[in-house]
CSV table of C-alpha atoms in Angstrom, one decimal:
chain,number,residue,atom,x,y,z
A,341,MET,CA,104.1,121.5,86.2
A,342,ILE,CA,101.0,121.6,88.0
A,343,SER,CA,99.0,121.0,84.9
A,344,GLU,CA,101.1,118.2,83.8
A,345,SER,CA,100.6,116.5,87.3
A,346,PHE,CA,96.7,116.5,86.6
A,347,LYS,CA,97.5,114.8,83.0
A,348,TYR,CA,100.2,112.4,84.3
A,349,MET,CA,97.9,109.5,84.9
A,350,PHE,CA,96.5,109.5,81.3
A,351,ASN,CA,100.0,109.2,79.8
A,352,ASP,CA,99.7,105.4,80.7
A,353,GLU,CA,98.3,103.6,78.1
A,354,ASN,CA,96.6,101.2,80.6
A,355,TRP,CA,95.1,104.0,82.8
A,356,LYS,CA,91.7,103.0,82.6
A,357,LYS,CA,92.6,99.4,83.9
A,358,LYS,CA,94.7,101.1,86.7
A,359,LEU,CA,92.2,103.4,87.6
A,360,ALA,CA,89.6,100.6,87.9
A,361,ILE,CA,92.1,98.6,90.2
A,362,GLY,CA,93.2,101.7,92.0
A,363,GLY,CA,89.3,102.6,92.7
A,364,ILE,CA,89.1,99.0,94.2
A,365,ILE,CA,92.1,99.5,96.5
A,366,GLY,CA,91.0,103.0,97.5
A,367,ALA,CA,87.6,101.7,98.6
A,368,ILE,CA,88.9,99.1,100.8
A,369,PRO,CA,89.6,100.6,104.5
A,370,ILE,CA,93.3,99.6,105.6
A,371,LEU,CA,94.2,98.2,102.2
A,372,ASN,CA,93.8,101.9,100.8
A,373,LEU,CA,97.1,102.5,102.8
A,374,ALA,CA,98.7,100.9,99.7
A,375,LEU,CA,98.0,104.0,97.8
A,376,TYR,CA,100.4,105.9,99.9
A,377,GLY,CA,102.9,103.3,98.8
A,378,TYR,CA,101.8,103.8,95.1
A,379,MET,CA,102.5,107.5,95.5
A,380,ILE,CA,105.8,106.8,96.5
A,381,ASP,CA,106.5,104.4,93.5
A,382,THR,CA,105.1,107.3,91.5
A,383,ILE,CA,107.8,109.6,92.9
A,384,LYS,CA,110.5,107.0,92.2
A,385,LEU,CA,109.4,106.9,88.6
A,386,VAL,CA,109.4,110.6,88.1
A,387,LEU,CA,112.9,110.7,89.7
A,388,GLY,CA,114.1,108.2,87.4
A,389,GLY,CA,112.8,110.3,84.6
A,390,VAL,CA,109.9,108.1,83.6
A,391,GLU,CA,106.8,110.2,82.9
A,392,ASP,CA,104.8,108.1,80.2
A,393,LYS,CA,103.4,105.5,82.6
A,394,SER,CA,102.3,105.2,86.2
A,395,PRO,CA,103.5,102.4,88.5
A,396,GLU,CA,102.4,98.9,88.4
A,397,PHE,CA,100.5,97.6,91.3
A,398,ASN,CA,102.4,95.6,94.1
A,399,ILE,CA,99.8,95.6,97.0
A,400,VAL,CA,102.2,93.9,99.5
A,401,ASN,CA,105.2,96.2,98.9
A,402,GLN,CA,103.1,99.2,98.3
A,403,PHE,CA,101.3,98.8,101.5
A,404,ILE,CA,104.3,98.4,103.5
A,405,GLU,CA,105.8,101.6,101.7
A,406,GLY,CA,102.6,103.3,102.5
A,407,ILE,CA,102.9,102.6,106.2
A,408,ILE,CA,106.4,104.3,106.0
A,409,GLY,CA,104.8,107.2,104.2
A,410,ILE,CA,102.2,107.5,106.8
A,411,VAL,CA,104.9,107.5,109.6
A,412,ILE,CA,107.0,110.1,107.7
A,413,ILE,CA,103.8,112.3,107.5
A,414,SER,CA,103.1,111.7,111.3
A,415,ILE,CA,106.6,112.7,112.3
A,416,TYR,CA,106.0,116.0,110.8
A,417,ILE,CA,102.5,116.6,112.1
A,418,ILE,CA,103.3,115.5,115.8
A,419,ILE,CA,104.7,119.1,116.5
A,420,PRO,CA,101.7,121.2,115.4
A,421,ILE,CA,99.3,118.6,116.9
A,422,SER,CA,101.1,118.7,120.1
A,423,LEU,CA,101.1,122.6,120.3
A,424,LEU,CA,97.3,122.2,119.6
A,425,ILE,CA,96.9,119.9,122.5
A,426,ILE,CA,98.9,122.0,124.8
A,427,GLY,CA,97.0,125.1,123.8
A,428,TYR,CA,93.6,123.5,124.5
A,429,VAL,CA,94.9,122.4,127.9
A,430,PHE,CA,95.6,126.2,128.6
A,431,LEU,CA,92.1,127.1,127.5
A,432,GLY,CA,90.5,124.4,129.6
A,433,GLY,CA,92.3,125.8,132.6
A,434,SER,CA,91.3,129.3,131.7
A,435,PHE,CA,87.6,128.6,131.9
A,436,LEU,CA,88.0,127.2,135.4
A,437,LEU,CA,90.0,130.2,136.6
A,438,ILE,CA,87.9,132.8,135.1
A,439,LEU,CA,84.9,131.6,137.0
A,440,ASP,CA,86.6,132.5,140.2
A,441,ASP,CA,87.2,136.3,140.8
A,442,LYS,CA,90.4,135.9,142.6
A,443,THR,CA,92.0,134.1,139.6
A,444,ALA,CA,90.3,135.8,136.7
A,445,GLY,CA,93.3,137.6,135.7
A,446,LEU,CA,95.3,134.4,135.3
A,447,GLY,CA,92.5,132.7,133.7
A,448,VAL,CA,92.7,135.6,131.1
A,449,MET,CA,96.3,135.1,130.7
A,450,MET,CA,96.1,131.5,130.0
A,451,MET,CA,93.4,132.3,127.4
A,452,LEU,CA,96.0,134.5,125.6
A,453,ILE,CA,98.6,131.7,125.9
A,454,PHE,CA,96.0,129.5,124.2
A,455,ILE,CA,95.7,131.9,121.4
A,456,LEU,CA,99.6,132.2,121.0
A,457,PHE,CA,99.6,128.2,120.6
A,458,LEU,CA,96.8,128.4,118.2
A,459,ILE,CA,98.9,130.7,116.0
A,460,LEU,CA,102.1,128.6,116.4
A,461,TYR,CA,100.0,125.7,115.6
A,462,MET,CA,98.6,127.3,112.3
A,463,LEU,CA,102.1,128.6,111.3
A,464,CYS,CA,103.7,125.1,111.9
A,465,SER,CA,100.9,123.2,110.1
A,466,ILE,CA,101.5,125.4,107.1
A,467,LEU,CA,105.3,125.0,107.3
A,468,PHE,CA,105.2,121.0,107.7
A,469,ALA,CA,102.4,120.9,104.9
A,470,LEU,CA,104.9,122.5,102.5
A,471,ILE,CA,107.8,120.5,103.5
A,472,ILE,CA,106.2,117.1,103.4
A,473,PRO,CA,106.5,116.7,99.6
A,474,ILE,CA,110.2,117.5,99.8
A,475,ALA,CA,110.7,115.2,102.9
A,476,LEU,CA,109.0,112.4,101.0
A,477,SER,CA,110.7,112.8,97.9
A,478,HIS,CA,114.0,113.1,99.5
A,479,TYR,CA,113.4,109.9,101.4
A,480,VAL,CA,112.8,108.2,98.1
A,481,ASN,CA,115.8,109.8,96.5
A,482,THR,CA,118.2,108.7,99.2
A,483,GLY,CA,116.5,105.6,100.2
A,484,LYS,CA,117.1,106.4,103.8
A,485,LEU,CA,114.4,107.1,106.4
A,486,SER,CA,116.9,109.3,108.3
A,487,SER,CA,117.1,111.6,105.5
A,488,ILE,CA,113.8,113.3,106.5
A,489,PHE,CA,115.6,114.9,109.5
A,490,GLU,CA,118.3,116.5,107.0
A,491,PHE,CA,116.6,119.8,107.7
A,492,LYS,CA,119.2,121.9,106.3
A,493,THR,CA,118.7,120.2,102.8
A,494,LEU,CA,115.0,120.1,103.0
A,495,PHE,CA,114.8,123.7,103.9
A,496,SER,CA,117.1,124.8,101.1
A,497,ILE,CA,114.9,122.9,98.6
A,498,LEU,CA,111.9,124.4,100.1
A,499,LYS,CA,113.1,127.8,99.8
A,500,LYS,CA,113.3,127.3,96.2
A,501,THR,CA,109.9,125.7,95.8
A,502,TRP,CA,107.5,126.6,98.6
A,503,LEU,CA,105.5,128.9,96.3
A,504,ASP,CA,104.9,126.3,93.8
A,505,ILE,CA,103.8,123.8,96.2
A,506,LEU,CA,101.4,126.4,97.9
A,507,ILE,CA,99.9,126.9,94.6
A,508,PHE,CA,99.4,123.3,93.8
A,509,TYR,CA,97.9,122.7,97.3
A,510,ILE,CA,95.4,125.5,96.2
A,511,ILE,CA,94.7,124.0,92.9
A,512,LEU,CA,94.5,120.6,94.2
A,513,THR,CA,91.8,121.5,96.9
A,514,ILE,CA,89.8,123.3,94.4
A,515,ALA,CA,89.9,120.4,91.9
A,516,ILE,CA,89.0,117.7,94.9
A,517,VAL,CA,86.1,119.7,95.8
A,518,ILE,CA,84.6,120.3,92.3
A,519,LEU,CA,85.4,116.4,91.6
A,520,GLU,CA,83.8,115.3,95.0
A,521,VAL,CA,80.7,117.4,94.3
A,522,ILE,CA,80.3,115.8,90.7
A,523,ILE,CA,81.1,112.2,91.9
A,524,TYR,CA,79.0,112.7,95.1
A,525,MET,CA,75.9,113.4,92.7
A,526,VAL,CA,76.6,110.3,90.9
A,527,ALA,CA,77.2,108.2,93.8
A,528,LEU,CA,73.9,109.5,95.3
A,529,ILE,CA,72.1,108.3,92.0
A,530,PHE,CA,73.8,104.7,92.5
A,531,ALA,CA,73.0,104.8,96.1
A,532,MET,CA,69.4,104.9,95.3
A,533,THR,CA,69.7,101.3,94.3
A,534,VAL,CA,71.1,99.1,97.2
A,535,ILE,CA,72.9,97.0,94.7
A,536,LEU,CA,74.8,99.7,93.2
A,537,ILE,CA,76.2,101.1,96.6
A,538,PRO,CA,79.5,99.3,96.1
A,539,VAL,CA,79.8,101.2,92.7
A,540,ALA,CA,79.4,104.4,94.5
A,541,ILE,CA,82.1,103.6,96.9
A,542,TRP,CA,84.3,102.4,94.2
A,543,ILE,CA,83.9,105.6,92.5
A,544,PHE,CA,85.3,107.6,95.6
A,545,GLY,CA,88.0,104.9,95.5
A,546,MET,CA,89.1,106.1,92.1
A,547,LEU,CA,89.2,109.7,93.1
A,548,MET,CA,91.7,108.7,95.9
A,549,TYR,CA,93.7,106.8,93.5
A,550,TYR,CA,93.8,109.8,91.0
A,551,ILE,CA,94.8,112.1,93.9
A,552,THR,CA,97.7,109.7,94.6
A,553,THR,CA,98.9,109.8,91.1
A,554,VAL,CA,98.5,113.5,90.9
A,555,SER,CA,100.4,114.2,94.1
A,556,GLY,CA,103.3,111.7,93.5
A,557,TYR,CA,104.0,113.2,90.2
A,558,PHE,CA,104.0,116.7,91.7
A,559,TYR,CA,106.2,115.9,94.7
A,560,GLY,CA,108.7,114.3,92.3
A,561,LYS,CA,108.9,117.2,89.8
A,562,ILE,CA,109.0,120.0,92.5
A,563,TYR,CA,112.0,118.1,94.2
A,564,LEU,CA,114.0,117.8,91.0
A,565,LYS,CA,113.2,121.5,90.4
A,566,GLY,CA,114.6,122.5,93.8
A,567,VAL,CA,117.7,120.3,93.6
A,568,ASN,CA,118.5,121.6,90.2
A,569,GLU,CA,118.1,125.2,91.3
A,570,LEU,CA,120.4,124.4,94.5
A,571,ASN,CA,123.0,123.0,91.9
A,572,LYS,CA,123.2,126.0,89.7
């Protein structure tokens, strides 16, 4: 499933054209939010059983869907971010208290509380990073934004798929690092000529597009796997 995710884009006979267009979209700030919508469209195709082609471009609709995708992701990351902010409030207060001998003990306690919040932040970040693919796919499958709060269903699917998602993230991260190093070296050569700087930016945009298709395909497939295992 993971290897198929990385090959999915090339199943489309027009993949070169789409990669070129996707690179332009990915290189333009704000407009590149449409790639999140493109990822959602990819999930739709996969859930519909279409795996031999990637979505066509519809910038307006995909931009709107991209914003919805960002909202869904933001809803899930707001909890770990809140924990981190609260933790740093305790950390800042602990430094002030430790400076005074009378309140040094309380300062140490607040620093320990900061460490606790930091641990909670990391655990929540991992948990929500694992559930986001399921939540996005569940939203696509149901067509209802409220479905991202159907935690019983989401966690039931996650129990069947969390290891696959974790492995995917690890492999994707390694692949991105390798590709970024290669692309950076190529882009550096292009950047030596001012006229070719847009080409260098376009190359990084293509990487964003590729990651979009890889992720969208995997999210759809892993969701289907989880649902199928629940229905057995």
